[in-house]
Amino acid sequence: MDLTNNTILITGGTSGLGYEFATRLLDLGNTVIITGRDQVKLDQAKARLPKIHTFQSDVSDPKAIALLYQQVTSRFPELNMLINNAGEMRKISLHNTSIDLSDITREIEINLMGPIRMVQQFLPHLKTKKTAAILNVTSGLALIPFPLSPIYGASKSGLRSYTQSLRVQLKNTNIKVFELVAPGAKTPLNDKFATEKGFDEKILMDPVKLIETAVNGLMKDKLEIYPGLARVMKIMSRIAPKLLLSQTSKVGGTSIY
Ligand SMILES: NC(=O)c1ccc[n+]([C@@H]2O[C@H](COP(=O)([O-])OP(=O)(O)OC[C@H]3O[C@@H](n4cnc5c(N)ncnc54)[C@H](OP(=O)(O)O)[C@@H]3O)[C@@H](O)[C@H]2O)c1
């Protein structure tokens, strides 16, 4: 797709991959709108990228999505691309009885229900555009479980499945459906894992390079984009899934099980 002169909404654009996406897409001559929960982080992003537009919005809250839709489409009726990027990843022991029943599914609400609801809300608007696109950010951990973060993996596998169905259902429309299968990257999301036994920070990809690969993939209409180690994970998950699971199971040792 042509990545100039679009109007693009990125959920979770205040740090990490979302922020790098925003930076690169602004450079390419697009109008870029970002969201996040934390107004301070939104203001900091605006200070660093003055051309950006910001909206405080929590993707796990259906009412916030409905309000965001009204605000964004009234100010930016030309909106033609949605990047579902906002996400969270926690380490969770399933033995921990202090996690209550609503908290245990938080990553499902942000990483899976968030994109599903965003698409449901914005789809009729995107259909009115000559060309439009939806990009869902999944993960190499959609391809193989990561037992230290069991709910995160479930959310990303679910998002990958949903994205494939969405692509089929939209095949006769003006909307292209992309999936960015992101490998581990040096972003704040991984800070809490840095000290985990068996976690090798050296394998984390530079987010600038990751987003460069993603942007090149979008420009070439690659519907599934596998930067860096994500491509290796894709192959390994097909030919040696048990070996790959035994490797991801080592991270964290037995500290939380
Ligand atoms: N980094 C990796 O290794 C990696 C690998 C594969 C896939 N991914 C995926 O890439 C995406 C971006 O992750 P990242 O590494 O860039 O993480 P990050 O640096 O922690 O950034 C996450 C962004 O999402 C926002 N966010 C979180 N929860 C939100 C919510 N409920 N509503 C709205 N915004 C929310 C955060 O802002 P607020 O906290 O202010 O809301 C922040 O802007 C995620 O979907 C993640 O799962 C990351």
mmCIF file of C-alpha atoms and ligand atoms in Angstrom:
data_model
loop_
_atom_site.group_PDB
_atom_site.id
_atom_site.type_symbol
_atom_site.label_atom_id
_atom_site.label_comp_id
_atom_site.label_asym_id
_atom_site.label_seq_id
_atom_site.Cartn_x
_atom_site.Cartn_y
_atom_site.Cartn_z
ATOM 1 C CA MET A 1 0.000 0.000 0.000
ATOM 2 C CA ASP A 2 1.016 3.574 -0.479
ATOM 3 C CA LEU A 3 2.230 4.792 2.910
ATOM 4 C CA THR A 4 1.951 8.518 2.281
ATOM 5 C CA ASN A 5 -0.996 10.861 2.811
ATOM 6 C CA ASN A 6 -2.936 8.421 4.951
ATOM 7 C CA THR A 7 -4.643 9.252 8.229
ATOM 8 C CA ILE A 8 -3.583 6.611 10.703
ATOM 9 C CA LEU A 9 -4.808 5.797 14.210
ATOM 10 C CA ILE A 10 -2.323 3.877 16.374
ATOM 11 C CA THR A 11 -3.461 2.496 19.735
ATOM 12 C CA GLY A 12 -0.730 2.613 22.371
ATOM 13 C CA GLY A 13 1.561 5.038 20.577
ATOM 14 C CA THR A 14 3.374 6.559 23.540
ATOM 15 C CA SER A 15 6.282 4.121 23.784
ATOM 16 C CA GLY A 16 7.972 1.167 22.151
ATOM 17 C CA LEU A 17 6.708 -0.113 18.812
ATOM 18 C CA GLY A 18 3.707 2.238 18.658
ATOM 19 C CA TYR A 19 5.916 5.286 19.165
ATOM 20 C CA GLU A 20 8.409 4.082 16.505
ATOM 21 C CA PHE A 21 5.507 3.443 14.122
ATOM 22 C CA ALA A 22 4.231 6.968 14.761
ATOM 23 C CA THR A 23 7.678 8.493 14.149
ATOM 24 C CA ARG A 24 8.242 6.622 10.875
ATOM 25 C CA LEU A 25 4.713 7.172 9.545
ATOM 26 C CA LEU A 26 4.922 10.903 10.273
ATOM 27 C CA ASP A 27 8.266 11.023 8.393
ATOM 28 C CA LEU A 28 6.547 9.412 5.409
ATOM 29 C CA GLY A 29 3.972 12.213 5.265
ATOM 30 C CA ASN A 30 0.968 10.721 7.016
ATOM 31 C CA THR A 31 -1.366 12.265 9.580
ATOM 32 C CA VAL A 32 -0.821 10.235 12.735
ATOM 33 C CA ILE A 33 -3.079 9.928 15.772
ATOM 34 C CA ILE A 34 -2.009 7.984 18.854
ATOM 35 C CA THR A 35 -3.769 6.786 21.987
ATOM 36 C CA GLY A 36 -2.719 5.617 25.431
ATOM 37 C CA ARG A 37 -4.060 5.599 28.987
ATOM 38 C CA ASP A 38 -1.470 7.870 30.553
ATOM 39 C CA GLN A 39 -1.917 11.581 29.719
ATOM 40 C CA VAL A 40 1.635 12.389 30.874
ATOM 41 C CA LYS A 41 3.087 9.913 28.371
ATOM 42 C CA LEU A 42 0.805 11.323 25.650
ATOM 43 C CA ASP A 43 2.052 14.860 26.420
ATOM 44 C CA GLN A 44 5.667 13.658 26.323
ATOM 45 C CA ALA A 45 5.085 12.036 22.925
ATOM 46 C CA LYS A 46 3.472 15.255 21.649
ATOM 47 C CA ALA A 47 6.488 17.269 22.884
ATOM 48 C CA ARG A 48 8.850 14.967 20.963
ATOM 49 C CA LEU A 49 6.633 14.678 17.861
ATOM 50 C CA PRO A 50 4.755 18.026 17.618
ATOM 51 C CA LYS A 51 2.830 16.977 14.483
ATOM 52 C CA ILE A 52 1.206 14.053 16.254
ATOM 53 C CA HIS A 53 -2.395 14.084 17.515
ATOM 54 C CA THR A 54 -3.170 12.436 20.849
ATOM 55 C CA PHE A 55 -6.261 11.032 22.547
ATOM 56 C CA GLN A 56 -6.386 9.507 25.992
ATOM 57 C CA SER A 57 -8.251 6.226 25.615
ATOM 58 C CA ASP A 58 -8.201 2.786 27.202
ATOM 59 C CA VAL A 59 -8.615 0.067 24.595
ATOM 60 C CA SER A 60 -10.001 -2.367 27.186
ATOM 61 C CA ASP A 61 -13.006 -0.088 27.860
ATOM 62 C CA PRO A 62 -15.855 -0.362 25.290
ATOM 63 C CA LYS A 63 -17.263 3.049 26.267
ATOM 64 C CA ALA A 64 -13.860 4.656 25.726
ATOM 65 C CA ILE A 65 -13.694 3.081 22.250
ATOM 66 C CA ALA A 66 -17.134 4.479 21.331
ATOM 67 C CA LEU A 67 -16.067 7.949 22.522
ATOM 68 C CA LEU A 68 -12.724 7.705 20.705
ATOM 69 C CA TYR A 69 -14.579 6.843 17.498
ATOM 70 C CA GLN A 70 -16.767 9.953 17.776
ATOM 71 C CA GLN A 71 -13.835 12.231 18.600
ATOM 72 C CA VAL A 72 -11.443 10.885 15.973
ATOM 73 C CA THR A 73 -13.866 10.599 13.057
ATOM 74 C CA SER A 74 -15.323 14.062 13.660
ATOM 75 C CA ARG A 75 -11.866 15.682 13.728
ATOM 76 C CA PHE A 76 -10.264 13.370 11.151
ATOM 77 C CA PRO A 77 -13.001 12.156 8.784
ATOM 78 C CA GLU A 78 -10.295 11.058 6.327
ATOM 79 C CA LEU A 79 -9.073 8.344 8.752
ATOM 80 C CA ASN A 80 -8.259 5.288 6.625
ATOM 81 C CA MET A 81 -5.889 3.113 8.651
ATOM 82 C CA LEU A 82 -6.080 1.510 12.065
ATOM 83 C CA ILE A 83 -3.052 0.018 13.814
ATOM 84 C CA ASN A 84 -4.061 -2.123 16.786
ATOM 85 C CA ASN A 85 -0.817 -1.959 18.724
ATOM 86 C CA ALA A 86 -1.674 -1.313 22.402
ATOM 87 C CA GLY A 87 -0.658 -4.270 24.501
ATOM 88 C CA GLU A 88 0.474 -5.514 27.845
ATOM 89 C CA MET A 89 2.464 -8.579 28.918
ATOM 90 C CA ARG A 90 2.701 -9.839 32.484
ATOM 91 C CA LYS A 91 4.394 -12.768 34.142
ATOM 92 C CA ILE A 92 1.727 -14.744 35.921
ATOM 93 C CA SER A 93 1.853 -17.795 38.148
ATOM 94 C CA LEU A 94 -1.368 -19.706 37.683
ATOM 95 C CA HIS A 95 -0.847 -20.969 41.249
ATOM 96 C CA ASN A 96 -1.274 -17.430 42.588
ATOM 97 C CA THR A 97 -4.687 -17.332 44.241
ATOM 98 C CA SER A 98 -4.432 -13.594 44.990
ATOM 99 C CA ILE A 99 -5.114 -12.710 41.327
ATOM 100 C CA ASP A 100 -8.854 -12.116 41.139
ATOM 101 C CA LEU A 101 -11.124 -13.286 38.345
ATOM 102 C CA SER A 102 -11.264 -9.943 36.517
ATOM 103 C CA ASP A 103 -7.526 -9.235 36.784
ATOM 104 C CA ILE A 104 -6.486 -12.667 35.457
ATOM 105 C CA THR A 105 -7.916 -11.855 32.005
ATOM 106 C CA ARG A 106 -6.511 -8.317 31.697
ATOM 107 C CA GLU A 107 -4.265 -9.121 28.720
ATOM 108 C CA ILE A 108 -7.234 -10.726 26.943
ATOM 109 C CA GLU A 109 -9.205 -7.502 27.425
ATOM 110 C CA ILE A 110 -6.395 -5.237 26.189
ATOM 111 C CA ASN A 111 -4.616 -7.389 23.567
ATOM 112 C CA LEU A 112 -7.550 -9.363 22.133
ATOM 113 C CA MET A 113 -10.899 -7.779 23.014
ATOM 114 C CA GLY A 114 -9.394 -4.312 22.436
ATOM 115 C CA PRO A 115 -8.553 -4.890 18.739
ATOM 116 C CA ILE A 116 -11.799 -6.822 18.130
ATOM 117 C CA ARG A 117 -13.847 -3.935 19.528
ATOM 118 C CA MET A 118 -11.765 -1.295 17.725
ATOM 119 C CA VAL A 119 -12.351 -3.054 14.400
ATOM 120 C CA GLN A 120 -16.051 -3.481 15.118
ATOM 121 C CA GLN A 121 -16.343 0.224 15.916
ATOM 122 C CA PHE A 122 -14.229 1.624 13.048
ATOM 123 C CA LEU A 123 -15.050 -0.870 10.261
ATOM 124 C CA PRO A 124 -18.107 0.947 8.803
ATOM 125 C CA HIS A 125 -16.030 4.137 8.621
ATOM 126 C CA LEU A 126 -13.041 2.400 6.983
ATOM 127 C CA LYS A 127 -15.386 0.886 4.383
ATOM 128 C CA THR A 128 -16.252 4.383 3.165
ATOM 129 C CA LYS A 129 -12.616 5.064 2.152
ATOM 130 C CA LYS A 130 -11.171 4.385 -1.286
ATOM 131 C CA THR A 131 -8.258 2.513 0.248
ATOM 132 C CA ALA A 132 -8.014 1.453 3.863
ATOM 133 C CA ALA A 133 -6.032 -0.888 6.079
ATOM 134 C CA ILE A 134 -6.059 -2.575 9.452
ATOM 135 C CA LEU A 135 -2.802 -3.777 11.012
ATOM 136 C CA ASN A 136 -2.959 -6.004 14.073
ATOM 137 C CA VAL A 137 0.242 -6.395 16.092
ATOM 138 C CA THR A 138 0.527 -9.999 17.256
ATOM 139 C CA SER A 139 3.712 -11.690 18.418
ATOM 140 C CA GLY A 140 6.075 -14.605 17.899
ATOM 141 C CA LEU A 141 4.361 -15.778 21.098
ATOM 142 C CA ALA A 142 1.166 -16.198 19.071
ATOM 143 C CA LEU A 143 2.988 -19.107 17.411
ATOM 144 C CA ILE A 144 4.323 -20.857 20.523
ATOM 145 C CA PRO A 145 3.340 -20.689 24.213
ATOM 146 C CA PHE A 146 5.528 -18.771 26.678
ATOM 147 C CA PRO A 147 4.587 -20.354 30.027
ATOM 148 C CA LEU A 148 5.869 -17.397 32.093
ATOM 149 C CA SER A 149 3.129 -15.249 30.455
ATOM 150 C CA PRO A 150 0.275 -17.694 29.855
ATOM 151 C CA ILE A 151 -2.512 -15.146 29.331
ATOM 152 C CA TYR A 152 -0.416 -12.999 26.986
ATOM 153 C CA GLY A 153 0.250 -15.961 24.661
ATOM 154 C CA ALA A 154 -3.447 -16.867 24.697
ATOM 155 C CA SER A 155 -4.369 -13.268 23.793
ATOM 156 C CA LYS A 156 -1.930 -13.086 20.875
ATOM 157 C CA SER A 157 -2.860 -16.530 19.477
ATOM 158 C CA GLY A 158 -6.476 -15.403 19.639
ATOM 159 C CA LEU A 159 -5.660 -12.144 17.870
ATOM 160 C CA ARG A 160 -3.793 -14.016 15.135
ATOM 161 C CA SER A 161 -6.768 -16.303 14.546
ATOM 162 C CA TYR A 162 -9.203 -13.366 14.526
ATOM 163 C CA THR A 163 -6.972 -11.440 12.092
ATOM 164 C CA GLN A 164 -6.982 -14.336 9.627
ATOM 165 C CA SER A 165 -10.785 -14.589 9.766
ATOM 166 C CA LEU A 166 -11.125 -10.821 9.404
ATOM 167 C CA ARG A 167 -8.923 -10.900 6.286
ATOM 168 C CA VAL A 168 -11.140 -13.552 4.692
ATOM 169 C CA GLN A 169 -14.358 -11.698 5.560
ATOM 170 C CA LEU A 170 -12.982 -8.412 4.145
ATOM 171 C CA LYS A 171 -11.471 -9.894 0.992
ATOM 172 C CA ASN A 172 -14.021 -8.232 -1.284
ATOM 173 C CA THR A 173 -13.675 -4.813 0.320
ATOM 174 C CA ASN A 174 -11.292 -1.876 0.012
ATOM 175 C CA ILE A 175 -9.664 -2.818 3.355
ATOM 176 C CA LYS A 176 -6.372 -4.717 3.512
ATOM 177 C CA VAL A 177 -5.800 -6.676 6.707
ATOM 178 C CA PHE A 178 -2.180 -6.974 7.867
ATOM 179 C CA GLU A 179 -0.581 -8.834 10.760
ATOM 180 C CA LEU A 180 2.759 -7.815 12.254
ATOM 181 C CA VAL A 181 4.147 -10.886 13.996
ATOM 182 C CA ALA A 182 6.613 -9.023 16.178
ATOM 183 C CA PRO A 183 9.639 -10.754 17.704
ATOM 184 C CA GLY A 184 10.992 -9.757 21.130
ATOM 185 C CA ALA A 185 12.080 -6.124 20.952
ATOM 186 C CA LYS A 186 13.881 -3.663 23.231
ATOM 187 C CA THR A 187 10.846 -1.808 24.555
ATOM 188 C CA PRO A 188 9.512 -1.033 28.058
ATOM 189 C CA LEU A 189 7.242 -4.094 27.759
ATOM 190 C CA ASN A 190 10.291 -6.307 28.319
ATOM 191 C CA ASP A 191 11.794 -4.383 31.264
ATOM 192 C CA LYS A 192 10.163 -6.664 33.814
ATOM 193 C CA PHE A 193 11.675 -9.743 32.141
ATOM 194 C CA ALA A 194 15.261 -8.478 32.018
ATOM 195 C CA THR A 195 16.320 -10.183 35.250
ATOM 196 C CA GLU A 196 14.531 -13.475 34.583
ATOM 197 C CA LYS A 197 16.681 -16.562 34.510
ATOM 198 C CA GLY A 198 17.195 -17.719 30.908
ATOM 199 C CA PHE A 199 15.986 -14.436 29.425
ATOM 200 C CA ASP A 200 18.583 -13.249 26.928
ATOM 201 C CA GLU A 201 18.249 -9.525 26.254
ATOM 202 C CA LYS A 202 20.650 -9.907 23.336
ATOM 203 C CA ILE A 203 17.943 -11.523 21.220
ATOM 204 C CA LEU A 204 15.691 -8.467 21.507
ATOM 205 C CA MET A 205 15.363 -6.588 18.209
ATOM 206 C CA ASP A 206 15.991 -2.865 17.868
ATOM 207 C CA PRO A 207 12.447 -1.374 17.636
ATOM 208 C CA VAL A 208 13.552 1.087 14.931
ATOM 209 C CA LYS A 209 14.722 -1.808 12.726
ATOM 210 C CA LEU A 210 11.599 -3.820 13.535
ATOM 211 C CA ILE A 211 9.337 -0.968 12.453
ATOM 212 C CA GLU A 212 11.420 -0.357 9.326
ATOM 213 C CA THR A 213 10.777 -4.001 8.354
ATOM 214 C CA ALA A 214 7.077 -3.568 9.162
ATOM 215 C CA VAL A 215 6.805 -0.424 7.042
ATOM 216 C CA ASN A 216 8.602 -2.088 4.115
ATOM 217 C CA GLY A 217 6.227 -5.051 4.446
ATOM 218 C CA LEU A 218 3.186 -2.774 4.367
ATOM 219 C CA MET A 219 4.530 -0.989 1.288
ATOM 220 C CA LYS A 220 4.974 -4.362 -0.457
ATOM 221 C CA ASP A 221 1.483 -5.528 0.620
ATOM 222 C CA LYS A 222 2.901 -8.418 2.666
ATOM 223 C CA LEU A 223 -0.168 -9.370 4.646
ATOM 224 C CA GLU A 224 1.832 -11.254 7.294
ATOM 225 C CA ILE A 225 5.067 -9.555 8.312
ATOM 226 C CA TYR A 226 7.719 -11.517 10.250
ATOM 227 C CA PRO A 227 10.657 -9.292 11.246
ATOM 228 C CA GLY A 228 13.918 -10.789 12.583
ATOM 229 C CA LEU A 229 13.539 -13.864 14.784
ATOM 230 C CA ALA A 230 9.779 -14.038 14.180
ATOM 231 C CA ARG A 231 10.564 -15.735 10.852
ATOM 232 C CA VAL A 232 12.695 -18.359 12.635
ATOM 233 C CA MET A 233 9.912 -18.883 15.192
ATOM 234 C CA LYS A 234 7.416 -19.388 12.367
ATOM 235 C CA ILE A 235 9.551 -22.153 10.817
ATOM 236 C CA MET A 236 10.452 -23.748 14.170
ATOM 237 C CA SER A 237 6.834 -23.720 15.349
ATOM 238 C CA ARG A 238 5.991 -25.842 12.313
ATOM 239 C CA ILE A 239 8.906 -28.279 12.245
ATOM 240 C CA ALA A 240 9.854 -28.560 15.929
ATOM 241 C CA PRO A 241 7.097 -27.115 18.152
ATOM 242 C CA LYS A 242 7.988 -29.271 21.182
ATOM 243 C CA LEU A 243 11.634 -28.196 21.040
ATOM 244 C CA LEU A 244 10.607 -24.550 20.828
ATOM 245 C CA LEU A 245 8.209 -24.938 23.774
ATOM 246 C CA SER A 246 10.958 -26.584 25.830
ATOM 247 C CA GLN A 247 13.143 -23.514 25.137
ATOM 248 C CA THR A 248 10.459 -20.941 26.029
ATOM 249 C CA SER A 249 9.615 -23.007 29.156
ATOM 250 C CA LYS A 250 13.130 -22.440 30.511
ATOM 251 C CA VAL A 251 12.685 -18.678 30.868
ATOM 252 C CA GLY A 252 12.105 -17.795 34.509
ATOM 253 C CA GLY A 253 13.279 -21.242 35.657
ATOM 254 C CA THR A 254 10.808 -22.599 38.166
ATOM 255 C CA SER A 255 10.683 -19.341 40.134
ATOM 256 C CA ILE A 256 6.977 -18.692 39.755
ATOM 257 C CA TYR A 257 5.467 -22.151 39.175
HETATM 258 N N1 LIG B 1 8.308 -5.605 22.809
HETATM 259 C C1 LIG B 1 8.189 -6.857 22.422
HETATM 260 O O1 LIG B 1 9.068 -7.698 22.679
HETATM 261 C C2 LIG B 1 6.965 -7.298 21.656
HETATM 262 C C3 LIG B 1 7.021 -8.499 20.953
HETATM 263 C C4 LIG B 1 5.906 -8.927 20.260
HETATM 264 C C5 LIG B 1 4.761 -8.155 20.228
HETATM 265 N N2 LIG B 1 4.727 -6.984 20.916
HETATM 266 C C6 LIG B 1 3.490 -6.226 20.896
HETATM 267 O O2 LIG B 1 3.746 -4.934 20.412
HETATM 268 C C7 LIG B 1 2.779 -4.041 20.938
HETATM 269 C C8 LIG B 1 3.474 -2.850 21.524
HETATM 270 O O3 LIG B 1 4.272 -3.295 22.622
HETATM 271 P P1 LIG B 1 5.592 -2.511 23.095
HETATM 272 O O4 LIG B 1 6.652 -3.520 23.233
HETATM 273 O O5 LIG B 1 5.811 -1.337 22.263
HETATM 274 O O6 LIG B 1 5.128 -2.129 24.589
HETATM 275 P P2 LIG B 1 5.253 -0.765 25.411
HETATM 276 O O7 LIG B 1 6.498 -0.044 25.098
HETATM 277 O O8 LIG B 1 4.967 -1.174 26.819
HETATM 278 O O9 LIG B 1 4.042 0.129 24.841
HETATM 279 C C9 LIG B 1 2.718 -0.238 25.051
HETATM 280 C C10 LIG B 1 1.840 0.911 24.605
HETATM 281 O O10 LIG B 1 0.478 0.500 24.731
HETATM 282 C C11 LIG B 1 -0.205 1.416 25.573
HETATM 283 N N3 LIG B 1 -1.253 0.693 26.287
HETATM 284 C C12 LIG B 1 -1.143 -0.347 27.124
HETATM 285 N N4 LIG B 1 -2.342 -0.721 27.560
HETATM 286 C C13 LIG B 1 -3.250 0.089 26.958
HETATM 287 C C14 LIG B 1 -4.656 0.202 27.009
HETATM 288 N N5 LIG B 1 -5.400 -0.598 27.784
HETATM 289 N N6 LIG B 1 -5.257 1.146 26.249
HETATM 290 C C15 LIG B 1 -4.529 1.972 25.461
HETATM 291 N N7 LIG B 1 -3.188 1.930 25.377
HETATM 292 C C16 LIG B 1 -2.562 0.992 26.135
HETATM 293 C C17 LIG B 1 0.875 2.012 26.483
HETATM 294 O O11 LIG B 1 0.512 3.275 27.021
HETATM 295 P P3 LIG B 1 -0.246 3.422 28.440
HETATM 296 O O12 LIG B 1 0.409 2.459 29.384
HETATM 297 O O13 LIG B 1 -0.086 4.854 28.827
HETATM 298 O O14 LIG B 1 -1.673 3.082 28.188
HETATM 299 C C18 LIG B 1 2.002 2.151 25.472
HETATM 300 O O15 LIG B 1 1.797 3.297 24.678
HETATM 301 C C19 LIG B 1 1.969 -4.845 21.960
HETATM 302 O O16 LIG B 1 0.771 -5.295 21.378
HETATM 303 C C20 LIG B 1 2.870 -6.016 22.263
HETATM 304 O O17 LIG B 1 2.159 -7.135 22.706
HETATM 305 C C21 LIG B 1 5.806 -6.526 21.617
#
